[in-house]
Short mmCIF file of C-alpha atoms (C1' of nucleotides) in Angstrom, two decimals:
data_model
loop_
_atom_site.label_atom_id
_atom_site.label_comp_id
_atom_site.label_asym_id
_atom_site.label_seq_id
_atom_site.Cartn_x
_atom_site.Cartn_y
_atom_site.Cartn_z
CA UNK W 298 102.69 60.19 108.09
CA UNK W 299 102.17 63.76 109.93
CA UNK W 300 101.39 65.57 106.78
CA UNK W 301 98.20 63.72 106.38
CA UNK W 302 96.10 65.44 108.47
CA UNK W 303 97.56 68.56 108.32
CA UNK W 304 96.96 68.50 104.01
CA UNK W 305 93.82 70.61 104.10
CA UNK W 306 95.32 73.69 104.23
CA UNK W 307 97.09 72.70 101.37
CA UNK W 308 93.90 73.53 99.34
CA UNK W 309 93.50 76.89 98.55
CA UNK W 310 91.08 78.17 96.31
CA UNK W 311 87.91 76.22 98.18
CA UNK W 312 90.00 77.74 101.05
CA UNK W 313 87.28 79.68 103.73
CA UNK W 314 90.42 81.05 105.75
CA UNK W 315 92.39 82.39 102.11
CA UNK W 316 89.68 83.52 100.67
CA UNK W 317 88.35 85.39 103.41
CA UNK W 318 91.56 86.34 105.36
CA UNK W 319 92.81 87.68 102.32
CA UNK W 320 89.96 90.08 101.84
CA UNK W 321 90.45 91.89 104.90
CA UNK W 322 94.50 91.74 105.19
CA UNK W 323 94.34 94.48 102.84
CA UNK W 324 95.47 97.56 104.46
CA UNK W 325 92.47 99.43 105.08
CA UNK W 326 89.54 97.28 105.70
CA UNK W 327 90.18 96.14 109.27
CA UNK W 328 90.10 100.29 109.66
CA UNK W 329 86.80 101.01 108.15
CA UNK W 330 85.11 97.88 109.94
CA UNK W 331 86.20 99.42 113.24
CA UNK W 332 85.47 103.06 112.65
CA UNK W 333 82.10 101.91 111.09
CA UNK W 334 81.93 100.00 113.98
CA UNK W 335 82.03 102.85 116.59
CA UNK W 336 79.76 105.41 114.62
CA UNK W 337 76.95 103.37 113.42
CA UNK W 338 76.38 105.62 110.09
CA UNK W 339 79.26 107.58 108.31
CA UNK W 340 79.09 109.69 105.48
CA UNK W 341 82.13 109.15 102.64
CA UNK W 342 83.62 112.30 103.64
CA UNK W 343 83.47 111.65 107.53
CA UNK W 344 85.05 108.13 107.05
CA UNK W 345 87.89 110.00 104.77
CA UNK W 346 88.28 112.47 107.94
CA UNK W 347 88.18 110.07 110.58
CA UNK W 348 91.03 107.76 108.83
CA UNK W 349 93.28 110.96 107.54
CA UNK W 350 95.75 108.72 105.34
CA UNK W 351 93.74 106.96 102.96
CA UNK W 352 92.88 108.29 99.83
CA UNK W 353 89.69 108.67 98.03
CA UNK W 354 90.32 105.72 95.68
CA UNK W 355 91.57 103.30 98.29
CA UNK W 356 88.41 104.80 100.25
CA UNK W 357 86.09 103.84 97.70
CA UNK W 358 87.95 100.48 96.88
CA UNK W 359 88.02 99.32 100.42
CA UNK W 360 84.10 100.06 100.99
CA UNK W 361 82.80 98.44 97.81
CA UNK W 362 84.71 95.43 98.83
CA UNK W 363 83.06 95.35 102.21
CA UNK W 364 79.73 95.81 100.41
CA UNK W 365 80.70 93.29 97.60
CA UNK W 366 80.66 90.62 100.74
CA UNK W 367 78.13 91.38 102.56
CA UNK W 368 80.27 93.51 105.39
CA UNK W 369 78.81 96.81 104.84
CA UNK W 370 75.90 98.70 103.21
CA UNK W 371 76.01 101.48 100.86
CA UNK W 372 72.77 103.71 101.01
CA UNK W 373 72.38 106.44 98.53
CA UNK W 374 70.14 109.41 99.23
CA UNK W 375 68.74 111.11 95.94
CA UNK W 376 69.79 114.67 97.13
CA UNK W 377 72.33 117.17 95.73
CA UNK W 378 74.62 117.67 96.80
CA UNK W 379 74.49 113.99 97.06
CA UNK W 380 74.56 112.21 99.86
CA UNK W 381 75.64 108.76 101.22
CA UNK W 382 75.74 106.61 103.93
CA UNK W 383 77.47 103.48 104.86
CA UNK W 384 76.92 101.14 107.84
CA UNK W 385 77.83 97.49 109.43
CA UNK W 386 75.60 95.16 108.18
CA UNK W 387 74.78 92.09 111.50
CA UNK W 388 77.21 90.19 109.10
CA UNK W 389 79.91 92.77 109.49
CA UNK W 390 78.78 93.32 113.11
CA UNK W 391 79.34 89.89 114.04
CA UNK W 392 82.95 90.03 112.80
CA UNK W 393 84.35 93.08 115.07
CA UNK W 394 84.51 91.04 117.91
CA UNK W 395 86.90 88.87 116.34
CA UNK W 396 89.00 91.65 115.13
CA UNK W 397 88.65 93.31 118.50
CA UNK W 398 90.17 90.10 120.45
CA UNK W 399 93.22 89.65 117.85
CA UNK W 400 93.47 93.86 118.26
CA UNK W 401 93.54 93.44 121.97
CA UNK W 402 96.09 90.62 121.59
CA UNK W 403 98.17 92.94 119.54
CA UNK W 404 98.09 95.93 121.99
CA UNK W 405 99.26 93.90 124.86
CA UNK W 406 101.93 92.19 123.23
CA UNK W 407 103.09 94.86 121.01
CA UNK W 408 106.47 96.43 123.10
CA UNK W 409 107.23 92.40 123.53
CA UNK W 410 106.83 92.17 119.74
CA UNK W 411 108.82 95.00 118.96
CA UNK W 412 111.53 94.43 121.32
CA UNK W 413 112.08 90.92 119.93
CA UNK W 414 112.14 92.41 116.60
CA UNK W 415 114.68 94.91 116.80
CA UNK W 416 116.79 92.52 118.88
CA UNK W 417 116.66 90.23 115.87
CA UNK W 418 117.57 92.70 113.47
CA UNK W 419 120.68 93.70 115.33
CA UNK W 420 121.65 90.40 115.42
CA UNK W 421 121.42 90.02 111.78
CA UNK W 422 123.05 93.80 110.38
CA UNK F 1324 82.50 116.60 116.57
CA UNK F 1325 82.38 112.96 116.58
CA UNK F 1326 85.71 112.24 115.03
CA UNK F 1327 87.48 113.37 118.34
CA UNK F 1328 87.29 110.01 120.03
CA UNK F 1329 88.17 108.36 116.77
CA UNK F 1330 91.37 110.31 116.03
CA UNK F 1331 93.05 107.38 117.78
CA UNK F 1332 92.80 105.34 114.18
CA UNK F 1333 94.74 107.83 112.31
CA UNK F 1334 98.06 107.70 113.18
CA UNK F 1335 99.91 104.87 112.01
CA UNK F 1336 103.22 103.55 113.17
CA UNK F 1337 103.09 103.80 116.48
CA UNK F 1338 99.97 101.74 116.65
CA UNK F 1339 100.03 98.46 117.29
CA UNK F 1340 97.22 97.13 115.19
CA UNK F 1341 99.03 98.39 112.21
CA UNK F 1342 102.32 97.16 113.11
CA UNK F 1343 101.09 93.70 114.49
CA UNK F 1344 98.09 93.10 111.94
CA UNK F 1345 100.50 94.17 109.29
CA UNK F 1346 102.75 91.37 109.67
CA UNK F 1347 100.43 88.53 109.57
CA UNK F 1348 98.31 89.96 107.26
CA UNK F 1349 100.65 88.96 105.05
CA UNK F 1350 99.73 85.43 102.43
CA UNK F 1351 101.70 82.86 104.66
CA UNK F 1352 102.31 83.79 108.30
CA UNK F 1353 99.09 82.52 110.08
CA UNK F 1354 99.10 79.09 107.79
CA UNK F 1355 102.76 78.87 108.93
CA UNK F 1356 101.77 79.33 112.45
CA UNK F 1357 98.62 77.05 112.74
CA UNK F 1358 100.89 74.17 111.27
CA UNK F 1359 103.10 75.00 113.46
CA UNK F 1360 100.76 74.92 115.95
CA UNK F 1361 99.66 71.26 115.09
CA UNK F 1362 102.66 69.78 115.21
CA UNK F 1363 104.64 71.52 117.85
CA UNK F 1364 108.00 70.73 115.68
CA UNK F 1365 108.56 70.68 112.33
CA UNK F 1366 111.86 70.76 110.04
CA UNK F 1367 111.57 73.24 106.78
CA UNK F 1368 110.68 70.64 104.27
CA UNK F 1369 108.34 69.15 106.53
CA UNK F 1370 106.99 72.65 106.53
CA UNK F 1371 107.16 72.54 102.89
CA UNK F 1372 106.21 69.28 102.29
CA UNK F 1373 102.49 70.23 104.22
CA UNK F 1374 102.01 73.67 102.88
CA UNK F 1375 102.47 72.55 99.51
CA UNK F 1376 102.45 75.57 97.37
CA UNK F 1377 104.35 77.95 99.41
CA UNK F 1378 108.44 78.10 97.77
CA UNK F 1379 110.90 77.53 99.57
CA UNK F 1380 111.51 81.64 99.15
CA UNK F 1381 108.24 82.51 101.07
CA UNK F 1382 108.57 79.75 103.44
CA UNK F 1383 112.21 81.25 104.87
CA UNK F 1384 111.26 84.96 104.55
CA UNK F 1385 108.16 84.02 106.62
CA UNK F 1386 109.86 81.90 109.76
CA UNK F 1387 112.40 84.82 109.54
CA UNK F 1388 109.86 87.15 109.97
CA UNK F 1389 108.02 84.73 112.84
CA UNK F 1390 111.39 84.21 114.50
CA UNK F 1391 111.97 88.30 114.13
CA UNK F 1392 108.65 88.86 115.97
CA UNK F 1393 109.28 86.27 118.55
CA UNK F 1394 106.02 84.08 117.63
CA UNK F 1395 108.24 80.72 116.16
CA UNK F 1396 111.73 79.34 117.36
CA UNK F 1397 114.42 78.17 115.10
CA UNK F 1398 117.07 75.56 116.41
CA UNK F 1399 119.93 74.65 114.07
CA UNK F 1400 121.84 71.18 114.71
CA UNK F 1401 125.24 71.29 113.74
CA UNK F 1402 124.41 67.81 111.67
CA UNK F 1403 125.47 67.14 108.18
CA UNK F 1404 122.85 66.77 106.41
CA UNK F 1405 121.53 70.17 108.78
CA UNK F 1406 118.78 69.83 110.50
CA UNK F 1407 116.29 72.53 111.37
CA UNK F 1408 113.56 72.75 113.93
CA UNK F 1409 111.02 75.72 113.76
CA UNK F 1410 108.35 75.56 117.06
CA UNK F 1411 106.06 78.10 117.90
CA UNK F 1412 107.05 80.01 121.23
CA UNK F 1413 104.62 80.52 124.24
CA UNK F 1414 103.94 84.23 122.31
CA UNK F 1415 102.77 82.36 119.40
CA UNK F 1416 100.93 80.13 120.58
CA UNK F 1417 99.23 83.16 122.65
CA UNK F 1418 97.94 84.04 119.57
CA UNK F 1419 96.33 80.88 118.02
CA UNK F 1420 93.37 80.90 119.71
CA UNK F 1421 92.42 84.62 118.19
CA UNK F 1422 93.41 83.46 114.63
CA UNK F 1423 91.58 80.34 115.32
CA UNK F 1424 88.05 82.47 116.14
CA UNK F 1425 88.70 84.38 113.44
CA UNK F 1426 88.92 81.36 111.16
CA UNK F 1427 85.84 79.89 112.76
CA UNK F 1428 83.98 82.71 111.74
CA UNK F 1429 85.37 83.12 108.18
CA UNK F 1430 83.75 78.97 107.93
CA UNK F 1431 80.88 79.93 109.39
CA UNK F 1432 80.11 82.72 107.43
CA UNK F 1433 81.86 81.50 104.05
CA UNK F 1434 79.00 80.62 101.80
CA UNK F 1435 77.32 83.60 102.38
CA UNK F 1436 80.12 85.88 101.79
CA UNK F 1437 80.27 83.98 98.52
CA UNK F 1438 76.84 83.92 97.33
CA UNK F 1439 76.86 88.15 98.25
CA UNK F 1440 80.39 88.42 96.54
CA UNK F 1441 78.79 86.83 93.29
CA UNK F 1442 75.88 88.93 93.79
CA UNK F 1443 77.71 91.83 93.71
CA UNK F 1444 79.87 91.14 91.00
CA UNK F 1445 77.19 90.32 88.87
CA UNK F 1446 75.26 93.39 89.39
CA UNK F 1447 78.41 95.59 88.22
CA UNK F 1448 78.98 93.40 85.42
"C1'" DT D 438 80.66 133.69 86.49
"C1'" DA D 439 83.21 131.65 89.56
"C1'" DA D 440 83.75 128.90 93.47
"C1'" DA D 441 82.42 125.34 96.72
"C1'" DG D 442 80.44 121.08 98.33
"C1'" DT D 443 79.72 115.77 97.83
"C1'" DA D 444 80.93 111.46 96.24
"C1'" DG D 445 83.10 109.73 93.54
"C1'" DT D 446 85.99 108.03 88.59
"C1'" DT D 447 89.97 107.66 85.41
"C1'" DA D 448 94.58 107.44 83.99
"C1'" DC D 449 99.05 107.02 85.23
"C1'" DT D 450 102.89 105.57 88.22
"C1'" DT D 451 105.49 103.12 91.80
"C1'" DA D 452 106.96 100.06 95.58
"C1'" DG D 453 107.21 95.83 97.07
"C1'" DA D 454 105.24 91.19 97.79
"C1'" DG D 455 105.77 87.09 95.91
"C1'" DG D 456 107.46 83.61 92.38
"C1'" DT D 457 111.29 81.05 89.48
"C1'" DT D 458 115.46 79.09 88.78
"C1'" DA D 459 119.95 78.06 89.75
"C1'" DG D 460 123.63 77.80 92.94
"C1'" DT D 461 125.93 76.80 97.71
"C1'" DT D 462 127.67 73.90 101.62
"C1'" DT D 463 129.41 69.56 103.56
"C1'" DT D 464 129.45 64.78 103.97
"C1'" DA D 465 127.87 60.03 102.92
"C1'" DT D 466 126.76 56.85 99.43
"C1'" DT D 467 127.19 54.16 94.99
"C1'" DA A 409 133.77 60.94 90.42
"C1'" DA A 410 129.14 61.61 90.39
"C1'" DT A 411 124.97 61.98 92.97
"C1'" DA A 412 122.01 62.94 96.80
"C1'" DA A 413 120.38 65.21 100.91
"C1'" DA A 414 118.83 69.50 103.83
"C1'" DA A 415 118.28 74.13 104.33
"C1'" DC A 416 118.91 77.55 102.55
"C1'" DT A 417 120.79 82.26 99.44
"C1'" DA A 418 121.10 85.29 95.24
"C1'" DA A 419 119.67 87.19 91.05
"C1'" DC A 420 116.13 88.05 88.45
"C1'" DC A 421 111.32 88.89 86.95
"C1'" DT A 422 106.30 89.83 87.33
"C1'" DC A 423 102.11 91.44 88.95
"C1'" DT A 424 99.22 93.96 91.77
"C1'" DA A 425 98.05 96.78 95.83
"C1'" DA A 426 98.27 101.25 96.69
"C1'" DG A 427 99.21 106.24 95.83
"C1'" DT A 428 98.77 110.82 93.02
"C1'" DA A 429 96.55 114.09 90.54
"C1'" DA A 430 93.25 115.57 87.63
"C1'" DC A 431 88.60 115.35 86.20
"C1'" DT A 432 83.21 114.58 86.53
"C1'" DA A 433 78.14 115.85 87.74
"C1'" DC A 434 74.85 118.78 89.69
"C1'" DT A 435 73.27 122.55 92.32
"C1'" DT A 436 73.66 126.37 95.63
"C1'" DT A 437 75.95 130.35 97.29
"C1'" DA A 438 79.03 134.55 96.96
#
DNA sequence: TAAAGTAGTTACTTAGAGGTTAGTTTTATT
DNA sequence: AATAAAACTAACCTCTAAGTAACTACTTTA
């Protein structure tokens, strides 16, 4: 049967691609990997400028995930006002290419993407 | 100021990484796609069948949404019992390759995203 | 003494993604 | 006349990602 070698990604939990995929199909931290990406260091409040429409708890969420694994690093400076900066770690470096080639993808396929989509939902209202 | 030449990030739905990542960032399209991907055809419950714990819900709304975007084909024959036959299109399978380095990495890279997650976790517990 | 700056936290609310179960269609089979 | 088969659809429910708004701590500046 067909199914048999195709029953691994029936898994889940033990899952690499779910477990990780899922992390960063959230709606911000693609974003912050990127902008990190391009300035090296960013302050919180420079990241929350940069983006514009995320808010300070989705902000704060989004980076202690990336720091929870691994993606990111947090470094506190024992200053008032206080002051903090976050940065790629290699391990979060070494993903942006990735992102960058499925971005890329996106960007020149988007108008063909978009055209078949509202084609489709013409055909269906 | 340095968040000129990142303005680009910040607007939303006329970008394309939103739009495309958006879609497929979603639990089931890119399984649905690399099975599809394996077996060039496949009939919903094979789909089903392979996937295991997707229902049969999720499975439709995400060919729909496949078919929508152009990335999978759907061919109906007028049999009774019906028969269905979802493929990927030439666009979709454009895109495995990207998915597919982006899954390498998230094996590569799996364990110690885990053993940093745990880390993390316990140090706020 | 009040405001402003920095990096958040907390409590509350909402939209929507995803899941469950049952029903539909048409014909062949027992 | 009941059941099965394939590929769904519809109604309903639940849970969680994400958003809003207010509040915190500490110090400097007006």
């Amino acid at each position: 049967m067909r199914s048999e070698n195709l029953k691994i990604f029936a898994e889940a939990e033990t899952c690499p691609a779910r477990n990780v995929l899922d992390r960063f199909g959230d709606k911000w931290s693609t974003l912050v990997i990127l902008v990190l990406n391009e300035e090296e260091k960013l302050r919180f409040n420079e990241l929350h400028k940069v983006i514009g429409d995320i808010s300070q708890k989705m902000l704060t969420v989004t980076l202690r995930n990336l720091e929870a694994d691994g993606l990111a690093s947090r470094k506190v400076y024992p200053e008032i006002p206080p002051r903090v900066e976050y940065k790629l770690t290699p391990l979060g470096k070494s993903l942006v290419p990735h992102i960058s080639s499925l971005l890329k993808w996106a960007d020149q396929n988007f108008s063909s993407i978009m055209a078949s989509r509202s084609k489709y939902n013409q055909k269906v209202s």
